[in-house]
Amino acid sequence: MNLQTPQTGEAGATHTADATTAEESFAIQKEQAKFDSKAATELAMQNTLLTPRFYTTDFDELDAIDVSPVREDWDKLIAQMEADPNKGHFKKNEDWDHVDWDGMDPALRKEFIDFLISSCTAEFSGCVLYKEMKRRGSNADITQLFQLMARDEARHAGFINDALREAGVAVNLGFLTQKKKYTYFRPKFIYYATYLSEKIGYARYITIFRHLEEHPEHRFHPLFKWFREWCNDEFSHGEAFALLMKTDPKLTSGRNVLWIKFFLTAVYATMYVRDHQRPAFHKALGVDPDWYAHEVFTKTSELSKQIFPITLDIEHRKWQPTLVKLQRANVDLDAARKQGGVAGFVKKLGAQARAASAFATLYFIPAQKHQVPDSPRLEPAY
Ligand SMILES: [Fe+2]
Ligand SMILES: [Fe+2]
């Protein structure tokens, strides 16, 4: 629909080639797909500060949560999720336009595939964690919730993997489940990190969706058309974590507020640095990554007032310049790693120190305090 599908010389040659050449070309493509899928799975296996991780936690502690204090809101949310409004959504239909992967600008193709792999890993990471909780638990409320969330994340990851397959790439999700390293987080850290990742996920998807509604000429792939219903799933997941935190006031008060501030800073900073690694992708979308980050932070902060007593002061004079410093330190760190040797090592130490200092500056910007409402429940409004 909005996709330009110019015939490249290469594609034209394939159409007119004789049988042998076509077979050869197919064999090469198959080999290439195997390689790409191996490379994709390897990329998904990476555990750095910037790549999505798999988590494990103290499942017994999670299973012991009593949702009685939030029962009314809880039952409404579970009923909504059980009604499964997105049951038929994650399937390709006539809105799924043809994607000309061969004709795509190579820099864009590389960044977009990287974006899809990273998104697929993040979605699947949720699925693995939620499924494990469902498997290990005996608390009917908790297992029911995690079963519903695992259902959604499996659909999300599967749908992205479908899109990748068209590019000859597939992330081996079974292999990831068995072989990717699991990071242990105590339950309260899981609440903060997962709540934020669900809400920021909602904000990211809806911001792109609304932008492309206004600028359909930038919709270079059909996947973006699925984002509105998709982000409503993430919204509900975030709501569930807000209710879980609401069952215990200690989780969002006292010293834990410092942890909340840490997770807010880490999640925002990671998003900023990671998005700035994909200039061609954002250019194709017609999105300035600085504008996008600010939009997403504003929405996420507004939402997180439902449960967190603080938000980060993203309008503070030091906020944006320090994010830029952090991002530059990260670029230099990457270059130093690639350079290697003694000179690379020295540069690496310098870049790490600058990144740590930038992160500390962000963390120590005074936060804004809020009165948290009695009932956290919200509906998606963006
Ligand atoms: Fe998801
Ligand atoms: Fe989610």
CSV table of C-alpha atoms and ligand atoms in Angstrom, one decimal:
chain,number,residue,atom,x,y,z
A,1,MET,CA,0.0,0.0,0.0
A,2,ASN,CA,2.5,2.6,1.2
A,3,LEU,CA,5.3,0.5,0.2
A,4,GLN,CA,7.4,1.4,-2.8
A,5,THR,CA,8.3,-1.8,-4.5
A,6,PRO,CA,10.8,-0.9,-7.2
A,7,GLN,CA,12.2,-3.9,-9.1
A,8,THR,CA,15.9,-4.0,-8.5
A,9,GLY,CA,18.3,-5.4,-11.1
A,10,GLU,CA,18.8,-8.4,-8.9
A,11,ALA,CA,15.2,-9.3,-8.5
A,12,GLY,CA,14.6,-8.9,-12.2
A,13,ALA,CA,17.5,-11.2,-13.0
A,14,THR,CA,16.0,-13.9,-10.8
A,15,HIS,CA,12.7,-13.7,-12.7
A,16,THR,CA,14.3,-14.2,-16.1
A,17,ALA,CA,17.1,-16.6,-15.1
A,18,ASP,CA,17.1,-20.2,-16.5
A,19,ALA,CA,16.3,-23.1,-14.2
A,20,THR,CA,19.9,-23.9,-13.2
A,21,THR,CA,20.6,-20.3,-12.2
A,22,ALA,CA,17.3,-20.1,-10.4
A,23,GLU,CA,18.1,-23.3,-8.5
A,24,GLU,CA,21.5,-22.1,-7.6
A,25,SER,CA,20.2,-18.8,-6.5
A,26,PHE,CA,17.6,-20.5,-4.4
A,27,ALA,CA,20.3,-22.7,-2.8
A,28,ILE,CA,22.4,-19.5,-2.1
A,29,GLN,CA,19.3,-17.9,-0.6
A,30,LYS,CA,18.7,-20.9,1.6
A,31,GLU,CA,22.3,-20.9,2.8
A,32,GLN,CA,22.0,-17.2,3.4
A,33,ALA,CA,18.8,-17.7,5.4
A,34,LYS,CA,20.5,-20.4,7.6
A,35,PHE,CA,23.4,-18.0,8.2
A,36,ASP,CA,21.0,-15.1,8.9
A,37,SER,CA,19.0,-17.2,11.3
A,38,LYS,CA,22.1,-18.3,13.1
A,39,ALA,CA,23.3,-14.7,13.3
A,40,ALA,CA,19.9,-13.6,14.4
A,41,THR,CA,19.8,-16.2,17.2
A,42,GLU,CA,23.3,-15.2,18.2
A,43,LEU,CA,22.2,-11.6,18.4
A,44,ALA,CA,19.2,-12.5,20.5
A,45,MET,CA,21.6,-14.6,22.8
A,46,GLN,CA,23.7,-11.5,23.6
A,47,ASN,CA,23.5,-10.2,27.2
A,48,THR,CA,24.7,-6.7,27.4
A,49,LEU,CA,23.4,-3.6,29.2
A,50,LEU,CA,21.5,-2.7,26.0
A,51,THR,CA,20.1,-6.0,24.8
A,52,PRO,CA,16.9,-7.7,26.2
A,53,ARG,CA,17.5,-10.2,28.9
A,54,PHE,CA,15.7,-13.3,30.2
A,55,TYR,CA,14.7,-13.1,33.9
A,56,THR,CA,14.1,-15.5,36.7
A,57,THR,CA,13.0,-14.8,40.2
A,58,ASP,CA,11.8,-16.2,43.5
A,59,PHE,CA,8.5,-17.7,42.2
A,60,ASP,CA,7.4,-18.8,45.6
A,61,GLU,CA,7.4,-15.2,46.9
A,62,LEU,CA,5.4,-14.1,43.9
A,63,ASP,CA,3.0,-17.0,44.3
A,64,ALA,CA,2.3,-15.9,47.9
A,65,ILE,CA,0.8,-12.5,46.9
A,66,ASP,CA,-2.7,-12.0,48.2
A,67,VAL,CA,-4.7,-9.8,45.8
A,68,SER,CA,-7.6,-9.2,48.2
A,69,PRO,CA,-6.7,-5.5,48.8
A,70,VAL,CA,-7.2,-4.8,45.1
A,71,ARG,CA,-9.9,-7.5,44.4
A,72,GLU,CA,-12.4,-5.3,42.7
A,73,ASP,CA,-9.9,-3.8,40.2
A,74,TRP,CA,-8.2,-7.2,39.8
A,75,ASP,CA,-11.4,-9.0,38.8
A,76,LYS,CA,-12.3,-6.4,36.2
A,77,LEU,CA,-8.9,-6.5,34.7
A,78,ILE,CA,-8.8,-10.3,34.5
A,79,ALA,CA,-12.3,-10.3,33.0
A,80,GLN,CA,-11.1,-7.9,30.3
A,81,MET,CA,-8.0,-10.1,29.5
A,82,GLU,CA,-10.1,-13.3,29.5
A,83,ALA,CA,-12.4,-11.8,27.0
A,84,ASP,CA,-9.4,-11.8,24.7
A,85,PRO,CA,-10.2,-8.9,22.4
A,86,ASN,CA,-7.0,-9.5,20.4
A,87,LYS,CA,-7.6,-13.2,19.8
A,88,GLY,CA,-7.6,-12.9,16.0
A,89,HIS,CA,-5.4,-9.9,15.7
A,90,PHE,CA,-1.9,-11.3,15.3
A,91,LYS,CA,-2.5,-12.8,11.9
A,92,LYS,CA,-1.4,-11.6,8.5
A,93,ASN,CA,-4.4,-10.4,6.4
A,94,GLU,CA,-5.1,-8.3,3.3
A,95,ASP,CA,-3.6,-5.3,5.2
A,96,TRP,CA,-0.2,-7.0,5.2
A,97,ASP,CA,1.5,-5.4,2.2
A,98,HIS,CA,4.2,-7.1,0.2
A,99,VAL,CA,7.6,-6.1,1.7
A,100,ASP,CA,10.5,-5.6,-0.8
A,101,TRP,CA,13.4,-6.7,1.4
A,102,ASP,CA,15.8,-6.8,-1.5
A,103,GLY,CA,14.9,-3.3,-2.6
A,104,MET,CA,15.2,-1.9,0.9
A,105,ASP,CA,18.2,0.4,1.6
A,106,PRO,CA,20.8,-1.9,3.1
A,107,ALA,CA,21.4,0.3,6.2
A,108,LEU,CA,17.7,0.5,6.9
A,109,ARG,CA,17.3,-3.3,6.3
A,110,LYS,CA,20.1,-4.0,8.8
A,111,GLU,CA,18.8,-1.7,11.5
A,112,PHE,CA,15.2,-2.8,11.0
A,113,ILE,CA,16.1,-6.5,11.2
A,114,ASP,CA,18.1,-5.6,14.4
A,115,PHE,CA,15.0,-3.8,15.7
A,116,LEU,CA,12.8,-6.8,15.0
A,117,ILE,CA,15.2,-9.3,16.6
A,118,SER,CA,15.5,-7.2,19.7
A,119,SER,CA,11.7,-6.7,19.9
A,120,CYS,CA,11.1,-10.4,19.4
A,121,THR,CA,13.6,-11.3,22.1
A,122,ALA,CA,12.0,-8.7,24.5
A,123,GLU,CA,8.5,-10.1,23.8
A,124,PHE,CA,9.7,-13.6,24.2
A,125,SER,CA,11.5,-12.8,27.4
A,126,GLY,CA,8.1,-11.8,28.9
A,127,CYS,CA,6.6,-15.0,27.6
A,128,VAL,CA,9.3,-17.2,29.2
A,129,LEU,CA,9.1,-15.4,32.6
A,130,TYR,CA,5.3,-15.4,32.7
A,131,LYS,CA,5.0,-19.0,31.6
A,132,GLU,CA,7.4,-20.1,34.3
A,133,MET,CA,5.4,-18.3,37.0
A,134,LYS,CA,2.3,-20.0,35.7
A,135,ARG,CA,4.0,-23.4,35.8
A,136,ARG,CA,5.5,-23.1,39.3
A,137,GLY,CA,2.6,-21.3,41.1
A,138,SER,CA,-0.4,-22.6,42.9
A,139,ASN,CA,-2.1,-19.3,43.7
A,140,ALA,CA,-5.1,-19.3,41.4
A,141,ASP,CA,-5.1,-15.5,40.9
A,142,ILE,CA,-1.5,-15.3,40.1
A,143,THR,CA,-1.3,-18.3,37.8
A,144,GLN,CA,-4.3,-17.1,35.9
A,145,LEU,CA,-2.8,-13.7,35.3
A,146,PHE,CA,0.6,-15.0,34.2
A,147,GLN,CA,-1.1,-17.6,31.9
A,148,LEU,CA,-3.0,-14.7,30.2
A,149,MET,CA,0.1,-12.6,29.9
A,150,ALA,CA,2.2,-15.5,28.5
A,151,ARG,CA,-0.5,-16.1,25.9
A,152,ASP,CA,-0.2,-12.5,24.7
A,153,GLU,CA,3.6,-12.3,24.6
A,154,ALA,CA,3.8,-15.6,22.8
A,155,ARG,CA,1.5,-14.1,20.1
A,156,HIS,CA,3.6,-10.9,19.9
A,157,ALA,CA,6.9,-12.8,19.6
A,158,GLY,CA,5.5,-15.2,17.1
A,159,PHE,CA,4.1,-12.4,14.9
A,160,ILE,CA,7.5,-10.6,14.8
A,161,ASN,CA,9.2,-13.9,14.0
A,162,ASP,CA,6.7,-14.3,11.1
A,163,ALA,CA,7.8,-10.8,9.8
A,164,LEU,CA,11.5,-11.8,10.1
A,165,ARG,CA,10.9,-15.0,8.3
A,166,GLU,CA,9.9,-13.1,5.2
A,167,ALA,CA,13.4,-11.6,5.3
A,168,GLY,CA,14.9,-15.1,5.5
A,169,VAL,CA,15.6,-14.7,9.2
A,170,ALA,CA,14.2,-16.5,12.2
A,171,VAL,CA,15.1,-16.3,15.8
A,172,ASN,CA,15.2,-19.9,17.2
A,173,LEU,CA,13.0,-19.3,20.2
A,174,GLY,CA,13.3,-22.9,21.5
A,175,PHE,CA,17.1,-22.6,21.5
A,176,LEU,CA,16.9,-19.3,23.3
A,177,THR,CA,14.7,-20.8,26.1
A,178,GLN,CA,17.2,-23.5,26.7
A,179,LYS,CA,20.5,-21.6,26.2
A,180,LYS,CA,20.1,-17.9,26.9
A,181,LYS,CA,21.5,-16.9,30.2
A,182,TYR,CA,18.8,-16.0,32.9
A,183,THR,CA,19.3,-13.0,35.1
A,184,TYR,CA,18.0,-13.4,38.6
A,185,PHE,CA,16.0,-10.4,40.0
A,186,ARG,CA,14.2,-10.5,43.3
A,187,PRO,CA,10.4,-10.1,42.9
A,188,LYS,CA,10.3,-6.4,43.7
A,189,PHE,CA,12.8,-5.7,41.0
A,190,ILE,CA,10.8,-7.8,38.6
A,191,TYR,CA,7.7,-5.6,39.4
A,192,TYR,CA,9.6,-2.3,38.8
A,193,ALA,CA,11.4,-3.5,35.7
A,194,THR,CA,8.5,-5.4,34.1
A,195,TYR,CA,5.9,-2.7,35.0
A,196,LEU,CA,8.1,-0.1,33.3
A,197,SER,CA,8.9,-2.2,30.3
A,198,GLU,CA,5.2,-2.9,29.7
A,199,LYS,CA,4.2,0.8,30.1
A,200,ILE,CA,7.1,2.1,28.0
A,201,GLY,CA,6.3,-0.6,25.4
A,202,TYR,CA,2.8,0.7,25.2
A,203,ALA,CA,4.1,4.3,24.9
A,204,ARG,CA,6.6,3.3,22.2
A,205,TYR,CA,4.1,1.4,20.1
A,206,ILE,CA,1.3,3.9,20.3
A,207,THR,CA,3.6,6.9,19.6
A,208,ILE,CA,4.8,5.2,16.4
A,209,PHE,CA,1.3,4.2,15.5
A,210,ARG,CA,-0.1,7.7,15.9
A,211,HIS,CA,2.8,9.2,14.0
A,212,LEU,CA,2.3,6.9,11.1
A,213,GLU,CA,-1.5,7.6,11.1
A,214,GLU,CA,-0.5,11.2,10.3
A,215,HIS,CA,2.4,10.3,8.0
A,216,PRO,CA,1.4,7.0,6.2
A,217,GLU,CA,4.1,7.7,3.6
A,218,HIS,CA,6.7,6.7,6.2
A,219,ARG,CA,5.1,3.3,7.0
A,220,PHE,CA,7.7,1.2,5.3
A,221,HIS,CA,6.6,-2.1,6.7
A,222,PRO,CA,3.0,-3.4,7.4
A,223,LEU,CA,3.9,-4.5,11.0
A,224,PHE,CA,3.3,-1.0,12.2
A,225,LYS,CA,-0.4,-1.2,11.3
A,226,TRP,CA,-0.8,-3.9,14.0
A,227,PHE,CA,0.6,-1.6,16.8
A,228,ARG,CA,-2.6,-0.1,18.2
A,229,GLU,CA,-4.3,-3.3,19.3
A,230,TRP,CA,-0.9,-4.7,20.2
A,231,CYS,CA,0.0,-1.9,22.6
A,232,ASN,CA,-3.4,-2.4,24.4
A,233,ASP,CA,-2.1,-5.8,25.5
A,234,GLU,CA,1.0,-4.2,26.9
A,235,PHE,CA,-1.1,-1.7,28.6
A,236,SER,CA,-3.1,-4.4,30.4
A,237,HIS,CA,0.1,-6.2,31.5
A,238,GLY,CA,1.3,-2.9,33.0
A,239,GLU,CA,-2.0,-2.5,34.8
A,240,ALA,CA,-1.6,-6.0,36.3
A,241,PHE,CA,1.8,-5.1,37.7
A,242,ALA,CA,0.5,-1.9,39.1
A,243,LEU,CA,-2.2,-3.9,41.0
A,244,LEU,CA,0.4,-6.4,42.2
A,245,MET,CA,2.5,-3.5,43.6
A,246,LYS,CA,-0.6,-1.9,45.1
A,247,THR,CA,-1.1,-5.0,47.3
A,248,ASP,CA,1.9,-4.0,49.4
A,249,PRO,CA,2.4,-0.3,50.1
A,250,LYS,CA,6.0,-0.9,51.2
A,251,LEU,CA,6.9,-1.6,47.6
A,252,THR,CA,6.3,2.0,46.6
A,253,SER,CA,7.5,3.9,49.7
A,254,GLY,CA,10.5,4.4,51.9
A,255,ARG,CA,13.9,3.3,50.6
A,256,ASN,CA,12.2,1.5,47.7
A,257,VAL,CA,11.5,4.9,46.1
A,258,LEU,CA,15.3,5.1,45.5
A,259,TRP,CA,15.0,1.7,43.6
A,260,ILE,CA,12.1,3.0,41.6
A,261,LYS,CA,14.2,6.1,40.6
A,262,PHE,CA,17.0,3.8,39.6
A,263,PHE,CA,14.8,1.7,37.4
A,264,LEU,CA,13.1,4.7,35.8
A,265,THR,CA,16.6,6.2,35.0
A,266,ALA,CA,17.9,2.9,33.7
A,267,VAL,CA,14.9,2.1,31.5
A,268,TYR,CA,14.8,5.6,30.0
A,269,ALA,CA,18.5,5.9,29.5
A,270,THR,CA,18.7,2.4,27.8
A,271,MET,CA,15.9,3.3,25.5
A,272,TYR,CA,17.6,6.6,24.5
A,273,VAL,CA,21.0,5.0,23.8
A,274,ARG,CA,19.6,2.0,21.9
A,275,ASP,CA,17.3,4.1,19.7
A,276,HIS,CA,20.2,6.3,18.7
A,277,GLN,CA,22.0,3.3,17.4
A,278,ARG,CA,19.4,3.1,14.6
A,279,PRO,CA,19.5,6.4,12.7
A,280,ALA,CA,18.4,4.9,9.3
A,281,PHE,CA,15.4,3.2,10.9
A,282,HIS,CA,14.2,6.5,12.5
A,283,LYS,CA,14.9,8.5,9.4
A,284,ALA,CA,12.7,6.0,7.3
A,285,LEU,CA,9.9,6.4,9.9
A,286,GLY,CA,10.3,10.2,9.7
A,287,VAL,CA,10.9,10.3,13.4
A,288,ASP,CA,13.6,12.4,15.2
A,289,PRO,CA,14.8,10.0,17.9
A,290,ASP,CA,15.2,12.9,20.4
A,291,TRP,CA,11.6,13.9,19.9
A,292,TYR,CA,10.5,10.3,20.0
A,293,ALA,CA,12.3,9.7,23.3
A,294,HIS,CA,10.8,12.8,24.9
A,295,GLU,CA,7.3,11.8,23.7
A,296,VAL,CA,7.7,8.3,25.1
A,297,PHE,CA,9.2,9.5,28.4
A,298,THR,CA,6.3,12.0,28.9
A,299,LYS,CA,3.7,9.4,28.3
A,300,THR,CA,5.4,6.8,30.5
A,301,SER,CA,5.8,9.3,33.3
A,302,GLU,CA,2.2,10.3,33.1
A,303,LEU,CA,1.1,6.7,33.3
A,304,SER,CA,3.5,5.7,36.0
A,305,LYS,CA,2.0,8.3,38.4
A,306,GLN,CA,-0.8,5.6,38.9
A,307,ILE,CA,1.6,3.7,41.2
A,308,PHE,CA,5.0,5.4,41.5
A,309,PRO,CA,5.2,8.4,44.0
A,310,ILE,CA,7.9,10.0,41.8
A,311,THR,CA,8.6,10.8,38.2
A,312,LEU,CA,11.9,11.8,36.6
A,313,ASP,CA,12.3,15.5,35.8
A,314,ILE,CA,12.8,15.1,32.1
A,315,GLU,CA,12.4,18.9,31.6
A,316,HIS,CA,15.4,19.6,33.9
A,317,ARG,CA,18.2,21.6,32.1
A,318,LYS,CA,20.7,18.7,32.7
A,319,TRP,CA,18.4,15.9,31.5
A,320,GLN,CA,18.8,16.1,27.7
A,321,PRO,CA,22.5,17.1,27.5
A,322,THR,CA,23.4,14.3,29.9
A,323,LEU,CA,21.5,11.8,27.8
A,324,VAL,CA,23.6,13.0,24.8
A,325,LYS,CA,26.8,12.6,26.8
A,326,LEU,CA,25.8,9.0,27.8
A,327,GLN,CA,25.0,8.2,24.2
A,328,ARG,CA,28.4,9.5,23.0
A,329,ALA,CA,30.2,7.6,25.7
A,330,ASN,CA,28.4,4.5,24.5
A,331,VAL,CA,29.5,5.1,20.9
A,332,ASP,CA,33.1,5.6,22.0
A,333,LEU,CA,32.9,2.5,24.1
A,334,ASP,CA,31.8,0.5,21.1
A,335,ALA,CA,34.6,1.8,19.0
A,336,ALA,CA,37.2,1.1,21.7
A,337,ARG,CA,35.9,-2.5,22.0
A,338,LYS,CA,36.3,-3.0,18.3
A,339,GLN,CA,39.7,-1.4,18.3
A,340,GLY,CA,41.1,-3.8,21.0
A,341,GLY,CA,44.7,-3.8,22.2
A,342,VAL,CA,46.2,-1.6,24.8
A,343,ALA,CA,45.0,1.7,23.2
A,344,GLY,CA,41.5,0.2,22.9
A,345,PHE,CA,41.5,-0.9,26.5
A,346,VAL,CA,42.5,2.6,27.8
A,347,LYS,CA,39.8,4.2,25.6
A,348,LYS,CA,37.3,1.7,26.9
A,349,LEU,CA,38.1,2.6,30.5
A,350,GLY,CA,37.7,6.3,29.7
A,351,ALA,CA,34.4,5.8,27.9
A,352,GLN,CA,33.1,3.6,30.8
A,353,ALA,CA,33.9,6.3,33.3
A,354,ARG,CA,32.1,8.9,31.2
A,355,ALA,CA,29.1,6.7,30.9
A,356,ALA,CA,29.0,5.9,34.6
A,357,SER,CA,29.3,9.6,35.4
A,358,ALA,CA,26.5,10.6,33.0
A,359,PHE,CA,24.3,7.9,34.5
A,360,ALA,CA,25.0,9.2,38.0
A,361,THR,CA,24.2,12.7,36.9
A,362,LEU,CA,20.8,11.6,35.5
A,363,TYR,CA,20.1,9.6,38.6
A,364,PHE,CA,20.8,12.6,41.0
A,365,ILE,CA,18.6,15.1,39.1
A,366,PRO,CA,15.9,15.7,41.8
A,367,ALA,CA,12.7,13.8,41.1
A,368,GLN,CA,9.2,15.2,41.1
A,369,LYS,CA,6.9,13.9,43.9
A,370,HIS,CA,3.3,12.9,43.4
A,371,GLN,CA,0.3,11.9,45.4
A,372,VAL,CA,-0.6,8.3,44.2
A,373,PRO,CA,-4.4,7.7,43.7
A,374,ASP,CA,-6.3,5.1,45.8
A,375,SER,CA,-7.1,3.0,42.8
A,376,PRO,CA,-4.3,2.7,40.2
A,377,ARG,CA,-6.6,1.6,37.3
A,378,LEU,CA,-6.3,3.5,34.0
A,379,GLU,CA,-7.5,2.9,30.4
A,380,PRO,CA,-5.3,3.5,27.3
A,381,ALA,CA,-5.9,7.1,26.3
A,382,TYR,CA,-3.1,8.0,23.8
B,1,FE,FE,4.2,-7.9,24.2
B,2,FE,FE,3.6,-7.3,27.6
